[in-house]
Amino acid sequence: MHSMDEEVLQHGTARTALAVPPREEGFWVSAKNIERLSRVASRSDRGEQVNVLIRGPKGCGKTTLARDFAARWSRPFYEVHCGAFVDAEQWFGKDRLNQGETWYRKARFIHATETPSCVILLDEINRAHPEVLNAVLGLLDWRRSLWSDDLTYEVRVAAGVVFFATLNEGEEFFGVNPLDAAVRDRFPRTVRLDYPPKREEAAILQSHGLSSPMAHKLTEFAHTLRKASRPVPVSTRQLMVAAEEICEGASLREAVETAIIFGTEDIALEKTALQALQWVEDEPFVAGPDNS
Ligand SMILES: Nc1ncnc2c1ncn2[C@@H]1O[C@H](COP(=O)(O)OP(=O)(O)OP(=O)(O)O)[C@@H](O)[C@H]1O
Ligand SMILES: [Mg+2]
């Protein structure tokens, strides 16, 4: 590699400075999970490299949790959407054309891997193409390094780097890959997330401007569906959208239709959701913390 190439490599690195993300306002994490994550942070502080799998149902805060970890412990953060990588070389960099000449620009992922204490999120790892993921397995196991033909050097994971991977539960029903055994083995720590308890979920909605009675009606609706004999997965994200609709002047029914019911493709689930909606609309007691 000649010196101009290196300059471009350096330049590419400088342009992609990794930042500590801001705290997620109002993001709720259980006390147990805070403890779990603080143990991860302690290991990372001692220079260990830690891999953590975050699993849970859709829209329960998996992606946000990884970002929030970086924010809480003031770490630079980098996120890869695994499903978007179609070929293994994307991990390392790509050729760029500049004034008729081709330059190789190192990928941000490599830059993040080489940044001490960086938090790297491999988001929706079960959507990764297996052959694409195989190319970086060496970074995730005891080797913590791999030779890159593209970069022509041995990439090493910096001290204290934390890899998070998220896994959406239930996606196997929609034809998304189950988690590969090789990947599972490389993530020996797991944080299992679920939707926040009723009281906390109502508080989240209120912190976004929703009135207390409406917040309690929405969370009651969601919890009824989640514990139905054939559960309807209503996510915290969907409740937030319903709350936004109500804040824009929609009725409870309109908001729930827009955020949850009209997007449901399963007629039986839609029917269950409509029944639960009818119930919270009619039930005057579903409106305060004492009844939640
Ligand atoms: N525990 C929580 N506290 C506050 N807000 C939450 C919480 N969980 C989810 N949310 C809200 O829902 C949104 C979706 O969260 P996020 O994208 O992190 O979930 P996810 O589990 O990664 O979703 P997906 O399954 O679609 O990948 C967040 O932007 C946040 O507004
Ligand atoms: Mg996510």
Tab-separated table of C-alpha atoms and ligand atoms in Angstrom:
chain	number	residue	atom	x	y	z
A	1	MET	CA	0.000	0.000	0.000
A	2	HIS	CA	1.547	3.344	-0.937
A	3	SER	CA	1.408	6.446	1.214
A	4	MET	CA	-1.514	8.122	-0.579
A	5	ASP	CA	-3.595	5.064	0.091
A	6	GLU	CA	-2.776	5.321	3.767
A	7	GLU	CA	-3.672	8.968	3.745
A	8	VAL	CA	-7.048	8.164	2.299
A	9	LEU	CA	-7.402	5.433	4.895
A	10	GLN	CA	-6.563	7.943	7.635
A	11	HIS	CA	-8.900	10.480	6.139
A	12	GLY	CA	-11.673	7.912	6.014
A	13	THR	CA	-11.022	7.148	9.663
A	14	ALA	CA	-11.105	10.793	10.713
A	15	ARG	CA	-14.373	11.422	8.889
A	16	THR	CA	-16.092	8.644	10.766
A	17	ALA	CA	-15.312	9.714	14.355
A	18	LEU	CA	-17.534	7.682	16.636
A	19	ALA	CA	-19.614	9.562	19.168
A	20	VAL	CA	-21.134	8.765	22.553
A	21	PRO	CA	-24.895	8.760	21.908
A	22	PRO	CA	-27.228	10.949	23.989
A	23	ARG	CA	-29.300	9.319	26.753
A	24	GLU	CA	-32.713	8.078	25.590
A	25	GLU	CA	-35.141	10.324	27.427
A	26	GLY	CA	-37.678	8.255	29.382
A	27	PHE	CA	-36.263	4.870	28.362
A	28	TRP	CA	-37.169	2.382	31.090
A	29	VAL	CA	-34.789	-0.450	32.049
A	30	SER	CA	-35.507	-2.858	34.925
A	31	ALA	CA	-33.238	-2.701	37.971
A	32	LYS	CA	-32.090	-6.289	37.313
A	33	ASN	CA	-31.030	-5.440	33.780
A	34	ILE	CA	-29.187	-2.330	34.952
A	35	GLU	CA	-27.236	-4.597	37.327
A	36	ARG	CA	-26.552	-7.075	34.541
A	37	LEU	CA	-25.319	-4.338	32.255
A	38	SER	CA	-23.199	-2.729	34.943
A	39	ARG	CA	-21.349	-6.038	35.297
A	40	VAL	CA	-20.723	-5.925	31.537
A	41	ALA	CA	-19.420	-2.366	31.891
A	42	SER	CA	-17.083	-3.424	34.747
A	43	ARG	CA	-15.550	-6.200	32.666
A	44	SER	CA	-15.129	-3.832	29.760
A	45	ASP	CA	-13.502	-1.257	32.106
A	46	ARG	CA	-10.917	-3.883	32.936
A	47	GLY	CA	-10.147	-4.197	29.236
A	48	GLU	CA	-12.075	-7.399	28.574
A	49	GLN	CA	-14.056	-7.800	25.384
A	50	VAL	CA	-17.644	-8.790	26.106
A	51	ASN	CA	-20.399	-10.159	23.833
A	52	VAL	CA	-24.014	-9.795	24.930
A	53	LEU	CA	-27.118	-11.094	23.169
A	54	ILE	CA	-30.318	-9.077	23.699
A	55	ARG	CA	-33.455	-11.043	22.933
A	56	GLY	CA	-37.112	-10.215	23.232
A	57	PRO	CA	-40.342	-9.589	21.318
A	58	LYS	CA	-40.671	-6.893	18.662
A	59	GLY	CA	-40.541	-3.257	19.736
A	60	CYS	CA	-39.634	-3.884	23.391
A	61	GLY	CA	-36.507	-1.707	23.323
A	62	LYS	CA	-33.713	-4.091	22.245
A	63	THR	CA	-31.986	-1.696	19.860
A	64	THR	CA	-32.477	1.225	22.231
A	65	LEU	CA	-31.021	-0.769	25.139
A	66	ALA	CA	-27.670	-1.173	23.369
A	67	ARG	CA	-27.543	2.535	22.553
A	68	ASP	CA	-28.611	3.383	26.090
A	69	PHE	CA	-25.773	1.230	27.462
A	70	ALA	CA	-23.275	3.294	25.468
A	71	ALA	CA	-24.917	6.519	26.684
A	72	ARG	CA	-25.016	5.490	30.362
A	73	TRP	CA	-21.411	4.378	30.431
A	74	SER	CA	-20.165	7.116	28.053
A	75	ARG	CA	-18.873	4.836	25.316
A	76	PRO	CA	-18.573	5.521	21.603
A	77	PHE	CA	-21.290	3.659	19.740
A	78	TYR	CA	-21.587	2.056	16.328
A	79	GLU	CA	-24.544	0.148	14.946
A	80	VAL	CA	-24.748	-2.271	12.016
A	81	HIS	CA	-28.062	-3.394	10.617
A	82	CYS	CA	-27.102	-6.988	9.869
A	83	GLY	CA	-29.812	-7.629	7.272
A	84	ALA	CA	-28.494	-4.781	5.097
A	85	PHE	CA	-25.133	-6.451	4.504
A	86	VAL	CA	-25.299	-8.436	1.298
A	87	ASP	CA	-21.645	-9.315	0.928
A	88	ALA	CA	-18.870	-10.074	3.379
A	89	GLU	CA	-16.526	-7.399	2.047
A	90	GLN	CA	-18.857	-4.681	3.359
A	91	TRP	CA	-17.511	-5.292	6.863
A	92	PHE	CA	-14.062	-4.157	5.805
A	93	GLY	CA	-14.476	-1.313	3.362
A	94	LYS	CA	-14.979	-0.519	-0.253
A	95	ASP	CA	-13.335	0.907	-3.323
A	96	ARG	CA	-14.134	4.534	-4.001
A	97	LEU	CA	-13.494	6.416	-7.178
A	98	ASN	CA	-11.788	9.770	-6.727
A	99	GLN	CA	-10.713	11.860	-9.737
A	100	GLY	CA	-10.427	8.816	-11.918
A	101	GLU	CA	-8.479	6.794	-9.359
A	102	THR	CA	-9.690	4.047	-7.094
A	103	TRP	CA	-9.101	4.258	-3.333
A	104	TYR	CA	-9.926	1.746	-0.709
A	105	ARG	CA	-11.851	3.198	2.199
A	106	LYS	CA	-11.875	1.318	5.470
A	107	ALA	CA	-15.365	0.626	6.837
A	108	ARG	CA	-16.623	2.247	10.022
A	109	PHE	CA	-17.220	-1.188	11.444
A	110	ILE	CA	-13.459	-1.851	11.443
A	111	HIS	CA	-12.788	1.575	12.875
A	112	ALA	CA	-15.276	0.837	15.695
A	113	THR	CA	-13.706	-2.584	16.314
A	114	GLU	CA	-10.324	-0.901	16.739
A	115	THR	CA	-11.658	1.806	19.089
A	116	PRO	CA	-11.080	0.961	22.785
A	117	SER	CA	-14.308	0.508	24.818
A	118	CYS	CA	-16.505	1.014	21.759
A	119	VAL	CA	-20.029	-0.424	21.928
A	120	ILE	CA	-20.883	-2.179	18.668
A	121	LEU	CA	-24.440	-3.234	17.981
A	122	LEU	CA	-25.039	-6.046	15.492
A	123	ASP	CA	-28.717	-5.283	15.162
A	124	GLU	CA	-31.149	-8.053	14.164
A	125	ILE	CA	-28.370	-10.597	13.880
A	126	ASN	CA	-30.859	-13.298	12.832
A	127	ARG	CA	-31.436	-11.325	9.628
A	128	ALA	CA	-27.780	-11.538	8.639
A	129	HIS	CA	-26.881	-13.726	5.685
A	130	PRO	CA	-24.924	-16.606	7.265
A	131	GLU	CA	-22.008	-16.322	4.843
A	132	VAL	CA	-21.748	-12.582	5.534
A	133	LEU	CA	-21.646	-13.163	9.292
A	134	ASN	CA	-19.129	-15.989	8.973
A	135	ALA	CA	-16.595	-13.475	7.683
A	136	VAL	CA	-16.352	-11.785	11.097
A	137	LEU	CA	-16.768	-14.723	13.478
A	138	GLY	CA	-13.053	-14.463	14.305
A	139	LEU	CA	-13.685	-11.051	15.882
A	140	LEU	CA	-16.408	-12.485	18.095
A	141	ASP	CA	-14.621	-15.480	19.613
A	142	TRP	CA	-11.436	-16.090	21.613
A	143	ARG	CA	-9.282	-15.118	18.628
A	144	ARG	CA	-10.571	-11.536	18.730
A	145	SER	CA	-8.771	-10.903	15.496
A	146	LEU	CA	-8.813	-11.807	11.854
A	147	TRP	CA	-6.734	-11.304	8.772
A	148	SER	CA	-8.316	-9.062	6.166
A	149	ASP	CA	-7.205	-9.561	2.586
A	150	ASP	CA	-8.827	-6.254	1.681
A	151	LEU	CA	-7.035	-4.246	4.366
A	152	THR	CA	-3.935	-6.464	4.167
A	153	TYR	CA	-3.479	-6.571	7.925
A	154	GLU	CA	-4.685	-8.427	10.996
A	155	VAL	CA	-7.703	-6.626	12.462
A	156	ARG	CA	-7.724	-6.821	16.278
A	157	VAL	CA	-10.608	-6.054	18.615
A	158	ALA	CA	-9.547	-3.171	20.899
A	159	ALA	CA	-9.565	-3.480	24.698
A	160	GLY	CA	-12.967	-3.175	26.365
A	161	VAL	CA	-15.034	-3.429	23.167
A	162	VAL	CA	-18.601	-4.611	23.857
A	163	PHE	CA	-20.498	-6.369	21.073
A	164	PHE	CA	-24.268	-6.445	21.460
A	165	ALA	CA	-26.406	-8.513	19.104
A	166	THR	CA	-30.188	-8.311	19.047
A	167	LEU	CA	-32.509	-11.179	18.279
A	168	ASN	CA	-36.220	-10.754	17.601
A	169	GLU	CA	-38.231	-13.503	19.170
A	170	GLY	CA	-41.010	-14.944	17.090
A	171	GLU	CA	-39.494	-13.947	13.755
A	172	GLU	CA	-38.790	-17.550	12.813
A	173	PHE	CA	-42.516	-17.704	12.051
A	174	PHE	CA	-41.976	-15.122	9.322
A	175	GLY	CA	-39.173	-16.986	7.586
A	176	VAL	CA	-36.298	-15.123	9.221
A	177	ASN	CA	-33.233	-17.271	9.981
A	178	PRO	CA	-33.029	-18.849	13.410
A	179	LEU	CA	-29.847	-17.956	15.237
A	180	ASP	CA	-26.915	-19.967	13.970
A	181	ALA	CA	-25.256	-22.219	16.598
A	182	ALA	CA	-21.841	-20.702	15.814
A	183	VAL	CA	-23.199	-17.248	16.593
A	184	ARG	CA	-25.042	-18.357	19.721
A	185	ASP	CA	-21.840	-19.899	21.087
A	186	ARG	CA	-20.053	-16.610	20.678
A	187	PHE	CA	-22.638	-14.716	22.768
A	188	PRO	CA	-22.411	-16.422	26.161
A	189	ARG	CA	-24.284	-13.634	28.000
A	190	THR	CA	-27.952	-12.961	27.296
A	191	VAL	CA	-30.246	-10.159	28.394
A	192	ARG	CA	-33.868	-11.127	27.994
A	193	LEU	CA	-36.131	-8.137	27.498
A	194	ASP	CA	-39.876	-7.968	27.695
A	195	TYR	CA	-42.428	-5.184	27.565
A	196	PRO	CA	-42.310	-2.982	30.669
A	197	PRO	CA	-44.781	-3.714	33.501
A	198	LYS	CA	-48.132	-1.874	33.245
A	199	ARG	CA	-47.249	0.903	35.658
A	200	GLU	CA	-43.940	1.663	33.909
A	201	GLU	CA	-45.436	1.437	30.445
A	202	ALA	CA	-48.192	3.893	31.412
A	203	ALA	CA	-45.528	6.230	32.825
A	204	ILE	CA	-43.584	6.049	29.520
A	205	LEU	CA	-46.723	7.073	27.598
A	206	GLN	CA	-47.403	9.900	30.073
A	207	SER	CA	-43.833	11.133	29.727
A	208	HIS	CA	-44.667	11.612	26.031
A	209	GLY	CA	-47.591	13.881	26.878
A	210	LEU	CA	-50.501	11.459	27.174
A	211	SER	CA	-53.053	11.997	29.968
A	212	SER	CA	-53.049	9.496	32.819
A	213	PRO	CA	-56.529	8.001	32.037
A	214	MET	CA	-55.631	7.485	28.359
A	215	ALA	CA	-52.217	6.040	29.234
A	216	HIS	CA	-53.884	3.514	31.549
A	217	LYS	CA	-56.503	2.584	28.976
A	218	LEU	CA	-53.800	1.942	26.372
A	219	THR	CA	-51.621	-0.166	28.670
A	220	GLU	CA	-54.647	-2.130	29.888
A	221	PHE	CA	-55.537	-2.815	26.255
A	222	ALA	CA	-51.988	-3.984	25.494
A	223	HIS	CA	-51.692	-6.198	28.558
A	224	THR	CA	-55.067	-7.827	27.876
A	225	LEU	CA	-53.885	-8.786	24.409
A	226	ARG	CA	-50.425	-9.940	25.469
A	227	LYS	CA	-51.882	-12.359	27.993
A	228	ALA	CA	-54.739	-13.588	25.752
A	229	SER	CA	-54.929	-17.352	25.190
A	230	ARG	CA	-53.642	-16.654	21.691
A	231	PRO	CA	-51.462	-13.650	22.511
A	232	VAL	CA	-51.507	-10.620	20.233
A	233	PRO	CA	-48.042	-9.028	20.266
A	234	VAL	CA	-48.606	-5.328	20.929
A	235	SER	CA	-45.285	-3.513	21.254
A	236	THR	CA	-44.326	-0.523	23.362
A	237	ARG	CA	-43.463	1.181	20.076
A	238	GLN	CA	-47.038	0.685	18.807
A	239	LEU	CA	-48.418	2.118	22.045
A	240	MET	CA	-46.177	5.147	21.618
A	241	VAL	CA	-47.580	5.680	18.125
A	242	ALA	CA	-51.140	5.363	19.478
A	243	ALA	CA	-50.217	7.925	22.156
A	244	GLU	CA	-48.903	10.296	19.471
A	245	GLU	CA	-52.161	9.915	17.539
A	246	ILE	CA	-54.211	10.733	20.640
A	247	CYS	CA	-52.015	13.773	21.328
A	248	GLU	CA	-52.784	14.879	17.733
A	249	GLY	CA	-56.521	14.738	18.515
A	250	ALA	CA	-57.469	11.152	17.584
A	251	SER	CA	-59.955	9.217	19.730
A	252	LEU	CA	-58.735	6.107	21.559
A	253	ARG	CA	-60.362	3.906	18.900
A	254	GLU	CA	-58.901	5.832	15.957
A	255	ALA	CA	-55.464	5.782	17.539
A	256	VAL	CA	-55.547	2.043	18.230
A	257	GLU	CA	-56.820	1.358	14.708
A	258	THR	CA	-54.032	3.391	13.118
A	259	ALA	CA	-51.207	2.124	15.321
A	260	ILE	CA	-52.205	-1.500	15.860
A	261	ILE	CA	-55.353	-2.948	14.334
A	262	PHE	CA	-55.170	-1.862	10.686
A	263	GLY	CA	-51.630	-3.246	10.411
A	264	THR	CA	-52.671	-6.708	11.626
A	265	GLU	CA	-52.774	-9.255	8.839
A	266	ASP	CA	-54.374	-11.998	10.870
A	267	ILE	CA	-58.191	-11.763	11.003
A	268	ALA	CA	-58.439	-13.736	14.279
A	269	LEU	CA	-55.923	-11.462	15.995
A	270	GLU	CA	-57.752	-8.419	14.675
A	271	LYS	CA	-60.988	-9.704	16.180
A	272	THR	CA	-59.343	-10.266	19.588
A	273	ALA	CA	-57.853	-6.754	19.427
A	274	LEU	CA	-61.233	-5.191	18.583
A	275	GLN	CA	-62.860	-6.996	21.518
A	276	ALA	CA	-60.163	-5.753	23.902
A	277	LEU	CA	-60.590	-2.236	22.542
A	278	GLN	CA	-64.348	-2.394	23.092
A	279	TRP	CA	-63.702	-3.539	26.643
A	280	VAL	CA	-61.352	-0.675	27.570
A	281	GLU	CA	-63.674	1.844	25.916
A	282	ASP	CA	-66.657	0.637	27.921
A	283	GLU	CA	-64.913	0.065	31.228
A	284	PRO	CA	-64.903	3.290	33.260
A	285	PHE	CA	-62.570	1.833	35.889
A	286	VAL	CA	-59.690	1.309	33.471
A	287	ALA	CA	-58.452	4.808	33.898
A	288	GLY	CA	-56.225	5.264	36.880
A	289	PRO	CA	-53.145	3.917	38.659
A	290	ASP	CA	-55.301	2.402	41.435
A	291	ASN	CA	-56.973	0.106	38.925
A	292	SER	CA	-53.937	-0.781	36.840
B	1	LIG	N1	-38.468	0.120	27.900
B	1	LIG	C1	-38.835	1.160	27.163
B	1	LIG	N2	-38.916	2.395	27.702
B	1	LIG	C2	-39.299	3.438	26.936
B	1	LIG	N3	-39.586	3.366	25.620
B	1	LIG	C3	-39.543	2.176	25.047
B	1	LIG	C4	-39.167	1.013	25.768
B	1	LIG	N4	-39.167	-0.039	24.921
B	1	LIG	C5	-39.513	0.449	23.726
B	1	LIG	N5	-39.737	1.762	23.791
B	1	LIG	C6	-40.144	2.642	22.690
B	1	LIG	O1	-40.326	1.844	21.544
B	1	LIG	C7	-39.428	2.238	20.504
B	1	LIG	C8	-38.879	0.982	19.876
B	1	LIG	O2	-37.786	0.516	20.597
B	1	LIG	P1	-36.648	-0.324	19.889
B	1	LIG	O3	-36.562	0.012	18.456
B	1	LIG	O4	-35.435	-0.189	20.714
B	1	LIG	O5	-37.248	-1.785	20.058
B	1	LIG	P2	-36.746	-3.138	19.397
B	1	LIG	O6	-37.028	-4.195	20.387
B	1	LIG	O7	-35.350	-2.971	18.914
B	1	LIG	O8	-37.721	-3.233	18.163
B	1	LIG	P3	-37.639	-4.238	16.905
B	1	LIG	O9	-38.109	-5.550	17.426
B	1	LIG	O10	-38.598	-3.666	15.915
B	1	LIG	O11	-36.233	-4.238	16.448
B	1	LIG	C9	-38.352	3.105	21.157
B	1	LIG	O12	-37.980	4.164	20.312
B	1	LIG	C10	-39.048	3.650	22.364
B	1	LIG	O13	-39.669	4.848	21.997
B	2	MG	MG	-34.590	-3.247	16.984
